């Protein structure tokens, strides 16, 4: 039985590593070619031959050694030859990277995105620079965006500097021209990581008013916690924004996405939430925050969630300069 268990584990390892190696070669360095496809097919065939060879004791050892050498070579190539870059043909809305400069407690954020949308794909690019006083940072809001059921959501943090001044940050995969998003590709160094620093009229209104296929439901939750924690989190975000401006990094579907990145950033605070499966299944993040006392707990979560839905308010506000105030006007019990 022990031999049977060992053989079963070995088979699973070979299958898993072969699938990974085939996809790693097939996707390559953010591009695909006939040669890559051919090499990927050969690696897949070699993995199959290795699996068959496990049934022949006189071939087994040689095949396993050869397979290990090939896999280590592919892994080494993937780790050291595929590097992130800021020099690609980016989609226009992702071409400019934000950055920030400091003057004491004043933080000037450059290239804040503020696109004027006519539709999801028809828009006029816009950017501005704005200075924020750390002493006026009043709190943090969380947007949860749903388009494929309750388990998965895109999460966006918005920093509240009072007097209707909000700075939204959406952590996303930075896509090249004519490149779509693929969950599978996100595991294979196919996208760079980007922090989109934007006006809420851009990054929120895009999702409530202009994305139609599929439509997206957006929920706004006002977080509870010490202002000092908000300040440390904001500075942690700014640190990563400046790092990515100078030194690109890869996006990862599991480890460095819109929600796990938020959680990693919160580690700057000693009272951060422990990791939970609800962070991986990001649609449940608001519920996790509620259970942890980070959202208003005076009303049931279901009622809080209904109040948090802002699509109608955002569609009514649309291009109003007062967009951020108007989408919050109907949210009661969260202050």
XYZ file of N, CA, C and O in Angstrom, residues 56-176:
484
model
N 7.581 0.761 -16.181
C 8.698 -0.111 -16.590
C 9.895 0.180 -15.688
O 10.528 1.232 -15.802
N 10.195 -0.729 -14.794
C 11.209 -0.491 -13.759
C 12.587 -0.195 -14.339
O 13.355 0.584 -13.764
N 12.920 -0.781 -15.513
C 14.266 -0.564 -16.060
C 14.391 0.803 -16.744
O 15.490 1.230 -17.058
N 13.268 1.497 -16.999
C 13.314 2.850 -17.569
C 13.085 3.937 -16.525
O 13.451 5.086 -16.717
N 12.462 3.526 -15.444
C 11.910 4.506 -14.497
C 12.949 5.510 -14.012
O 12.734 6.732 -14.068
N 14.085 5.034 -13.525
C 15.078 5.924 -12.919
C 15.628 6.921 -13.932
O 15.727 8.124 -13.659
N 15.978 6.426 -15.130
C 16.536 7.325 -16.147
C 15.527 8.393 -16.569
O 15.875 9.566 -16.732
N 14.293 7.955 -16.758
C 13.273 8.915 -17.165
C 13.029 9.972 -16.091
O 12.882 11.163 -16.400
N 12.988 9.551 -14.827
C 12.741 10.515 -13.750
C 13.872 11.518 -13.626
O 13.641 12.711 -13.405
N 15.112 11.043 -13.773
C 16.265 11.963 -13.716
C 16.208 12.943 -14.881
O 16.394 14.160 -14.710
N 15.921 12.427 -16.083
C 15.828 13.296 -17.256
C 14.691 14.307 -17.097
O 14.845 15.491 -17.424
N 13.558 13.822 -16.577
C 12.416 14.716 -16.387
C 12.750 15.820 -15.391
O 12.415 16.993 -15.608
N 13.423 15.443 -14.293
C 13.794 16.435 -13.279
C 14.715 17.498 -13.856
O 14.572 18.689 -13.576
N 15.669 17.077 -14.687
C 16.608 18.024 -15.291
C 15.865 18.993 -16.209
O 16.090 20.213 -16.181
N 14.956 18.452 -17.029
C 14.197 19.292 -17.946
C 13.327 20.279 -17.173
O 13.261 21.475 -17.497
N 12.660 19.795 -16.122
C 11.781 20.682 -15.366
C 12.565 21.793 -14.675
O 12.151 22.956 -14.686
N 13.704 21.453 -14.062
C 14.522 22.467 -13.398
C 15.014 23.506 -14.407
O 15.057 24.705 -14.105
N 15.351 23.069 -15.614
C 15.795 24.006 -16.654
C 14.668 24.962 -17.037
O 14.888 26.174 -17.175
N 13.458 24.427 -17.185
C 12.311 25.276 -17.540
C 11.999 26.249 -16.409
O 11.755 27.441 -16.637
N 12.009 25.759 -15.170
C 11.736 26.612 -14.015
C 12.773 27.725 -13.905
O 12.424 28.887 -13.637
N 14.043 27.402 -14.120
C 15.112 28.404 -14.045
C 14.930 29.463 -15.122
O 15.090 30.668 -14.861
N 14.603 29.026 -16.332
C 14.330 29.984 -17.419
C 13.178 30.899 -17.048
O 13.255 32.119 -17.234
N 12.113 30.330 -16.496
C 10.921 31.112 -16.155
C 11.216 32.126 -15.053
O 10.740 33.259 -15.092
N 12.030 31.726 -14.078
C 12.329 32.598 -12.943
C 13.310 33.704 -13.294
O 13.196 34.832 -12.801
N 14.274 33.411 -14.154
C 15.375 34.350 -14.351
C 15.410 35.012 -15.730
O 16.046 36.050 -15.897
N 14.718 34.439 -16.709
C 14.763 35.017 -18.054
C 13.532 35.856 -18.372
O 13.566 36.683 -19.277
N 12.442 35.656 -17.640
C 11.229 36.433 -17.868
C 11.160 37.523 -16.809
O 11.013 37.227 -15.610
N 11.273 38.753 -17.231
C 11.351 39.880 -16.303
C 10.242 40.896 -16.586
O 9.848 41.096 -17.736
N 9.742 41.554 -15.536
C 8.732 42.596 -15.747
C 9.339 43.813 -16.430
O 10.542 44.056 -16.348
N 8.479 44.577 -17.102
C 8.962 45.755 -17.822
C 7.902 46.844 -17.795
O 6.705 46.562 -17.805
N 8.369 48.083 -17.773
C 7.469 49.226 -17.952
C 7.468 49.720 -19.397
O 6.765 50.675 -19.729
N 8.261 49.051 -20.236
C 8.420 49.490 -21.621
C 7.692 48.531 -22.551
O 8.296 47.740 -23.265
N 6.370 48.578 -22.535
C 5.572 47.782 -23.452
C 4.550 48.695 -24.125
O 4.392 49.854 -23.741
N 3.845 48.171 -25.103
C 2.795 48.931 -25.778
C 1.512 48.784 -24.971
O 0.698 47.888 -25.206
N 1.329 49.678 -23.999
C 0.238 49.535 -23.050
C -1.092 50.026 -23.612
O -1.119 50.883 -24.502
N -2.178 49.507 -23.068
C -3.478 50.095 -23.351
C -3.436 51.555 -22.914
O -2.822 51.891 -21.900
N -4.083 52.456 -23.668
C -3.964 53.893 -23.367
C -4.313 54.261 -21.927
O -3.661 55.123 -21.334
N -5.334 53.606 -21.349
C -5.750 53.958 -19.989
C -4.805 53.434 -18.926
O -4.953 53.752 -17.741
N -3.808 52.617 -19.335
C -2.846 52.054 -18.383
C -1.411 52.492 -18.692
O -0.464 51.981 -18.091
N -1.255 53.422 -19.617
C 0.082 53.781 -20.090
C 0.874 54.627 -19.087
O 2.086 54.475 -18.957
N 0.194 55.530 -18.365
C 0.894 56.427 -17.442
C 0.841 55.882 -16.028
O -0.215 55.498 -15.523
N 2.011 55.869 -15.395
C 2.103 55.381 -14.020
C 2.125 56.554 -13.046
O 2.867 57.520 -13.244
N 1.342 56.488 -11.982
C 1.356 57.564 -10.988
C 2.604 57.489 -10.114
O 3.280 56.458 -10.041
N 2.889 58.583 -9.453
C 3.963 58.609 -8.455
C 3.676 59.767 -7.503
O 2.796 60.608 -7.751
N 4.400 59.802 -6.404
C 4.143 60.826 -5.383
C 5.441 61.423 -4.881
O 6.492 60.771 -4.872
N 5.370 62.687 -4.459
C 6.504 63.370 -3.840
C 6.054 63.930 -2.491
O 4.864 64.148 -2.252
N 7.024 64.149 -1.610
C 6.720 64.544 -0.235
C 7.319 65.903 0.094
O 8.403 66.259 -0.357
N 6.571 66.639 0.922
C 7.062 67.867 1.538
C 6.498 67.889 2.955
O 5.430 68.441 3.208
N 7.215 67.241 3.861
C 6.699 67.098 5.219
C 5.466 66.214 5.220
O 5.484 65.087 4.702
N 4.348 66.721 5.774
C 3.095 65.962 5.812
C 2.257 66.157 4.557
O 1.144 65.636 4.475
N 2.781 66.896 3.600
C 2.070 67.101 2.339
C 2.573 66.092 1.302
O 3.779 65.974 1.063
N 1.634 65.371 0.703
C 1.966 64.371 -0.312
C 1.338 64.813 -1.626
O 0.115 64.943 -1.730
N 2.171 65.057 -2.621
C 1.678 65.442 -3.941
C 1.664 64.210 -4.829
O 2.704 63.598 -5.080
N 0.464 63.851 -5.279
C 0.297 62.677 -6.133
C 0.179 63.148 -7.580
O -0.673 63.978 -7.905
N 1.046 62.624 -8.421
C 1.107 63.012 -9.823
C 0.424 61.958 -10.703
O 0.468 60.769 -10.415
N -0.178 62.418 -11.783
C -0.837 61.548 -12.763
C -1.984 60.749 -12.148
O -2.082 59.533 -12.314
N -2.857 61.461 -11.437
C -4.109 60.867 -10.959
C -5.039 60.757 -12.172
O -5.317 61.748 -12.840
N -5.497 59.553 -12.435
C -6.297 59.340 -13.653
C -7.720 59.856 -13.461
O -8.342 59.629 -12.426
N -8.228 60.557 -14.483
C -9.595 61.078 -14.448
C -10.150 61.056 -15.868
O -10.298 62.092 -16.517
N -10.459 59.850 -16.337
C -10.922 59.659 -17.708
C -12.372 60.109 -17.844
O -13.206 59.854 -16.970
N -12.671 60.759 -18.955
C -14.040 61.143 -19.288
C -14.593 60.081 -20.236
O -14.204 60.001 -21.405
N -15.513 59.240 -19.725
C -16.036 58.117 -20.504
C -17.291 58.500 -21.274
O -18.168 59.189 -20.762
N -17.354 58.030 -22.508
C -18.594 58.037 -23.271
C -19.160 56.620 -23.355
O -20.350 56.412 -23.449
N -18.263 55.651 -23.308
C -18.591 54.241 -23.142
C -17.346 53.588 -22.552
O -16.329 54.259 -22.342
N -17.407 52.288 -22.298
C -16.243 51.620 -21.696
C -15.000 51.742 -22.571
O -13.881 51.858 -22.062
N -15.179 51.741 -23.878
C -14.038 51.763 -24.797
C -13.857 53.097 -25.519
O -12.866 53.288 -26.222
N -14.795 54.010 -25.345
C -14.713 55.328 -25.990
C -14.570 56.377 -24.892
O -15.495 56.632 -24.129
N -13.390 56.976 -24.806
C -13.134 57.899 -23.704
C -12.036 58.876 -24.064
O -11.293 58.685 -25.033
N -11.966 59.927 -23.260
C -10.898 60.912 -23.383
C -10.026 60.827 -22.143
O -10.515 60.947 -21.013
N -8.745 60.614 -22.366
C -7.820 60.503 -21.249
C -7.696 61.833 -20.511
O -7.710 62.902 -21.126
N -7.564 61.746 -19.188
C -7.354 62.935 -18.385
C -6.571 62.596 -17.127
O -6.758 61.522 -16.549
N -5.701 63.488 -16.737
C -4.886 63.286 -15.533
C -4.728 64.625 -14.814
O -4.791 65.687 -15.436
N -4.521 64.552 -13.509
C -4.211 65.772 -12.772
C -3.278 65.447 -11.610
O -3.070 64.281 -11.250
N -2.728 66.501 -11.043
C -1.846 66.393 -9.879
C -2.518 67.088 -8.706
O -3.123 68.148 -8.862
N -2.416 66.480 -7.530
C -3.082 67.062 -6.359
C -2.252 66.801 -5.113
O -1.632 65.746 -4.974
N -2.276 67.764 -4.198
C -1.534 67.636 -2.938
C -2.497 67.316 -1.804
O -3.552 67.947 -1.670
N -2.127 66.328 -0.993
C -2.955 65.873 0.126
C -2.189 66.068 1.439
O -0.988 65.796 1.508
N -2.914 66.513 2.444
C -2.350 66.719 3.775
C -2.632 65.466 4.606
O -3.789 65.110 4.849
N -1.572 64.801 5.042
C -1.740 63.580 5.828
C -2.549 63.814 7.095
O -3.240 62.914 7.578
N -2.469 65.013 7.627
C -3.199 65.323 8.855
C -4.706 65.413 8.631
O -5.479 65.415 9.595
N -5.121 65.483 7.367
C -6.546 65.564 7.058
C -7.133 64.222 6.612
O -8.317 64.157 6.278
N -6.293 63.186 6.615
C -6.791 61.868 6.242
C -7.772 61.390 7.304
O -7.402 61.136 8.445
N -9.038 61.258 6.908
C -10.109 61.024 7.872
C -10.550 59.569 7.949
O -11.144 59.150 8.939
N -10.287 58.799 6.905
C -10.728 57.409 6.929
C -10.525 56.728 5.594
O -9.968 57.302 4.646
N -11.005 55.490 5.519
C -10.835 54.670 4.323
C -12.178 54.052 3.957
O -12.914 53.574 4.817
N -12.483 54.063 2.675
C -13.666 53.389 2.166
C -13.240 52.210 1.295
O -12.190 52.257 0.636
N -14.076 51.182 1.280
C -13.840 50.013 0.440
C -14.969 49.884 -0.570
O -16.147 49.890 -0.204
N -14.611 49.768 -1.842
C -15.574 49.442 -2.885
C -15.406 47.966 -3.238
O -14.275 47.487 -3.437
N -16.514 47.247 -3.318
C -16.507 45.853 -3.768
C -17.344 45.775 -5.036
O -18.499 46.196 -5.052
N -16.736 45.253 -6.098
C -17.361 45.249 -7.420
C -17.615 43.799 -7.846
O -16.683 42.992 -7.921
N -18.878 43.483 -8.154
C -19.282 42.116 -8.487
C -19.775 42.038 -9.927
O -20.496 42.915 -10.392
N -19.406 40.959 -10.613
C -19.875 40.746 -11.979
C -20.082 39.259 -12.301
O -20.589 38.928 -13.364
N -19.715 38.365 -11.377
C -19.825 36.933 -11.665
C -20.244 36.142 -10.423
O -19.689 35.102 -10.120
N -21.243 36.644 -9.715
C -21.713 35.932 -8.545
C -21.128 36.490 -7.261
O -20.302 37.417 -7.276
N -21.518 35.917 -6.118
C -21.149 36.503 -4.826
C -19.732 36.201 -4.344
O -19.251 36.857 -3.427
N -19.057 35.230 -4.932
C -17.768 34.777 -4.377
C -16.584 35.629 -4.818
O -15.576 35.694 -4.113
N -16.686 36.259 -5.974
C -15.550 37.001 -6.526
C -15.915 38.468 -6.690
O -16.960 38.798 -7.242
N -15.034 39.330 -6.218
C -15.236 40.774 -6.369
C -13.893 41.448 -6.603
O -12.848 40.965 -6.154
N -13.945 42.542 -7.330
C -12.777 43.418 -7.438
C -12.895 44.453 -6.331
O -13.954 45.072 -6.155
N -11.835 44.638 -5.568
C -11.884 45.561 -4.441
C -11.010 46.785 -4.709
O -9.921 46.673 -5.266
N -11.523 47.934 -4.298
C -10.841 49.218 -4.488
C -10.860 49.967 -3.167
O -11.893 50.043 -2.500
N -9.721 50.516 -2.798
C -9.615 51.345 -1.598
C -9.694 52.817 -1.994
O -9.114 53.243 -2.999
N -10.441 53.609 -1.207
C -10.499 55.056 -1.434
C -10.179 55.769 -0.127
O -10.784 55.486 0.912
N -9.215 56.669 -0.192
C -8.769 57.391 0.993
C -9.541 58.709 1.096
O -9.575 59.499 0.150
N -10.141 58.938 2.263
C -10.996 60.093 2.502
C -10.196 61.202 3.198
O -9.808 61.056 4.365
N -9.959 62.300 2.474
C -9.206 63.423 3.032
C -10.119 64.572 3.453
O -9.663 65.700 3.631
N -11.404 64.264 3.632
C -12.334 65.283 4.114
C -12.742 66.259 3.031
O -12.119 66.362 1.959
N -13.825 66.999 3.296
C -14.330 68.016 2.365
C -14.539 67.459 0.962
O -14.267 68.128 -0.049
N -15.011 66.214 0.896
C -15.332 65.580 -0.381
C -14.104 65.342 -1.258
O -14.188 65.322 -2.490
N -12.947 65.153 -0.631
C -11.723 64.861 -1.371
C -11.356 63.388 -1.136
O -10.954 63.008 -0.036
N -11.491 62.605 -2.175
C -11.212 61.167 -2.094
C -10.164 60.795 -3.141
O -10.152 61.346 -4.249
N -9.312 59.859 -2.778
C -8.315 59.343 -3.711
C -8.467 57.824 -3.764
O -8.217 57.130 -2.789
N -8.908 57.323 -4.930
C -9.165 55.894 -5.096
C -7.933 55.205 -5.685
O -7.243 55.775 -6.539
N -7.693 53.982 -5.219
C -6.575 53.188 -5.735
C -7.087 51.791 -6.060
O -7.575 51.079 -5.185
N -6.969 51.425 -7.322
C -7.390 50.113 -7.798
C -6.157 49.326 -8.228
O -5.430 49.751 -9.136
N -5.910 48.199 -7.581
C -4.753 47.364 -7.896
C -5.165 46.371 -8.976
O -6.081 45.579 -8.788
N -4.482 46.415 -10.120
C -4.927 45.639 -11.275
C -3.754 45.054 -12.056
O -2.593 45.374 -11.808
N -4.113 44.196 -13.020
C -3.145 43.716 -14.004
C -2.999 44.788 -15.078
O -3.991 45.290 -15.609
N -1.777 45.130 -15.395
C -1.517 46.140 -16.421
C -1.474 45.460 -17.784
O -0.572 44.652 -18.068
N -2.423 45.772 -18.629
C -2.576 45.041 -19.893
C -1.997 45.829 -21.063
O -2.066 47.047 -21.123
N -1.456 45.067 -22.012
C -0.921 45.654 -23.232
C -2.039 45.868 -24.246
O -3.175 45.420 -24.063
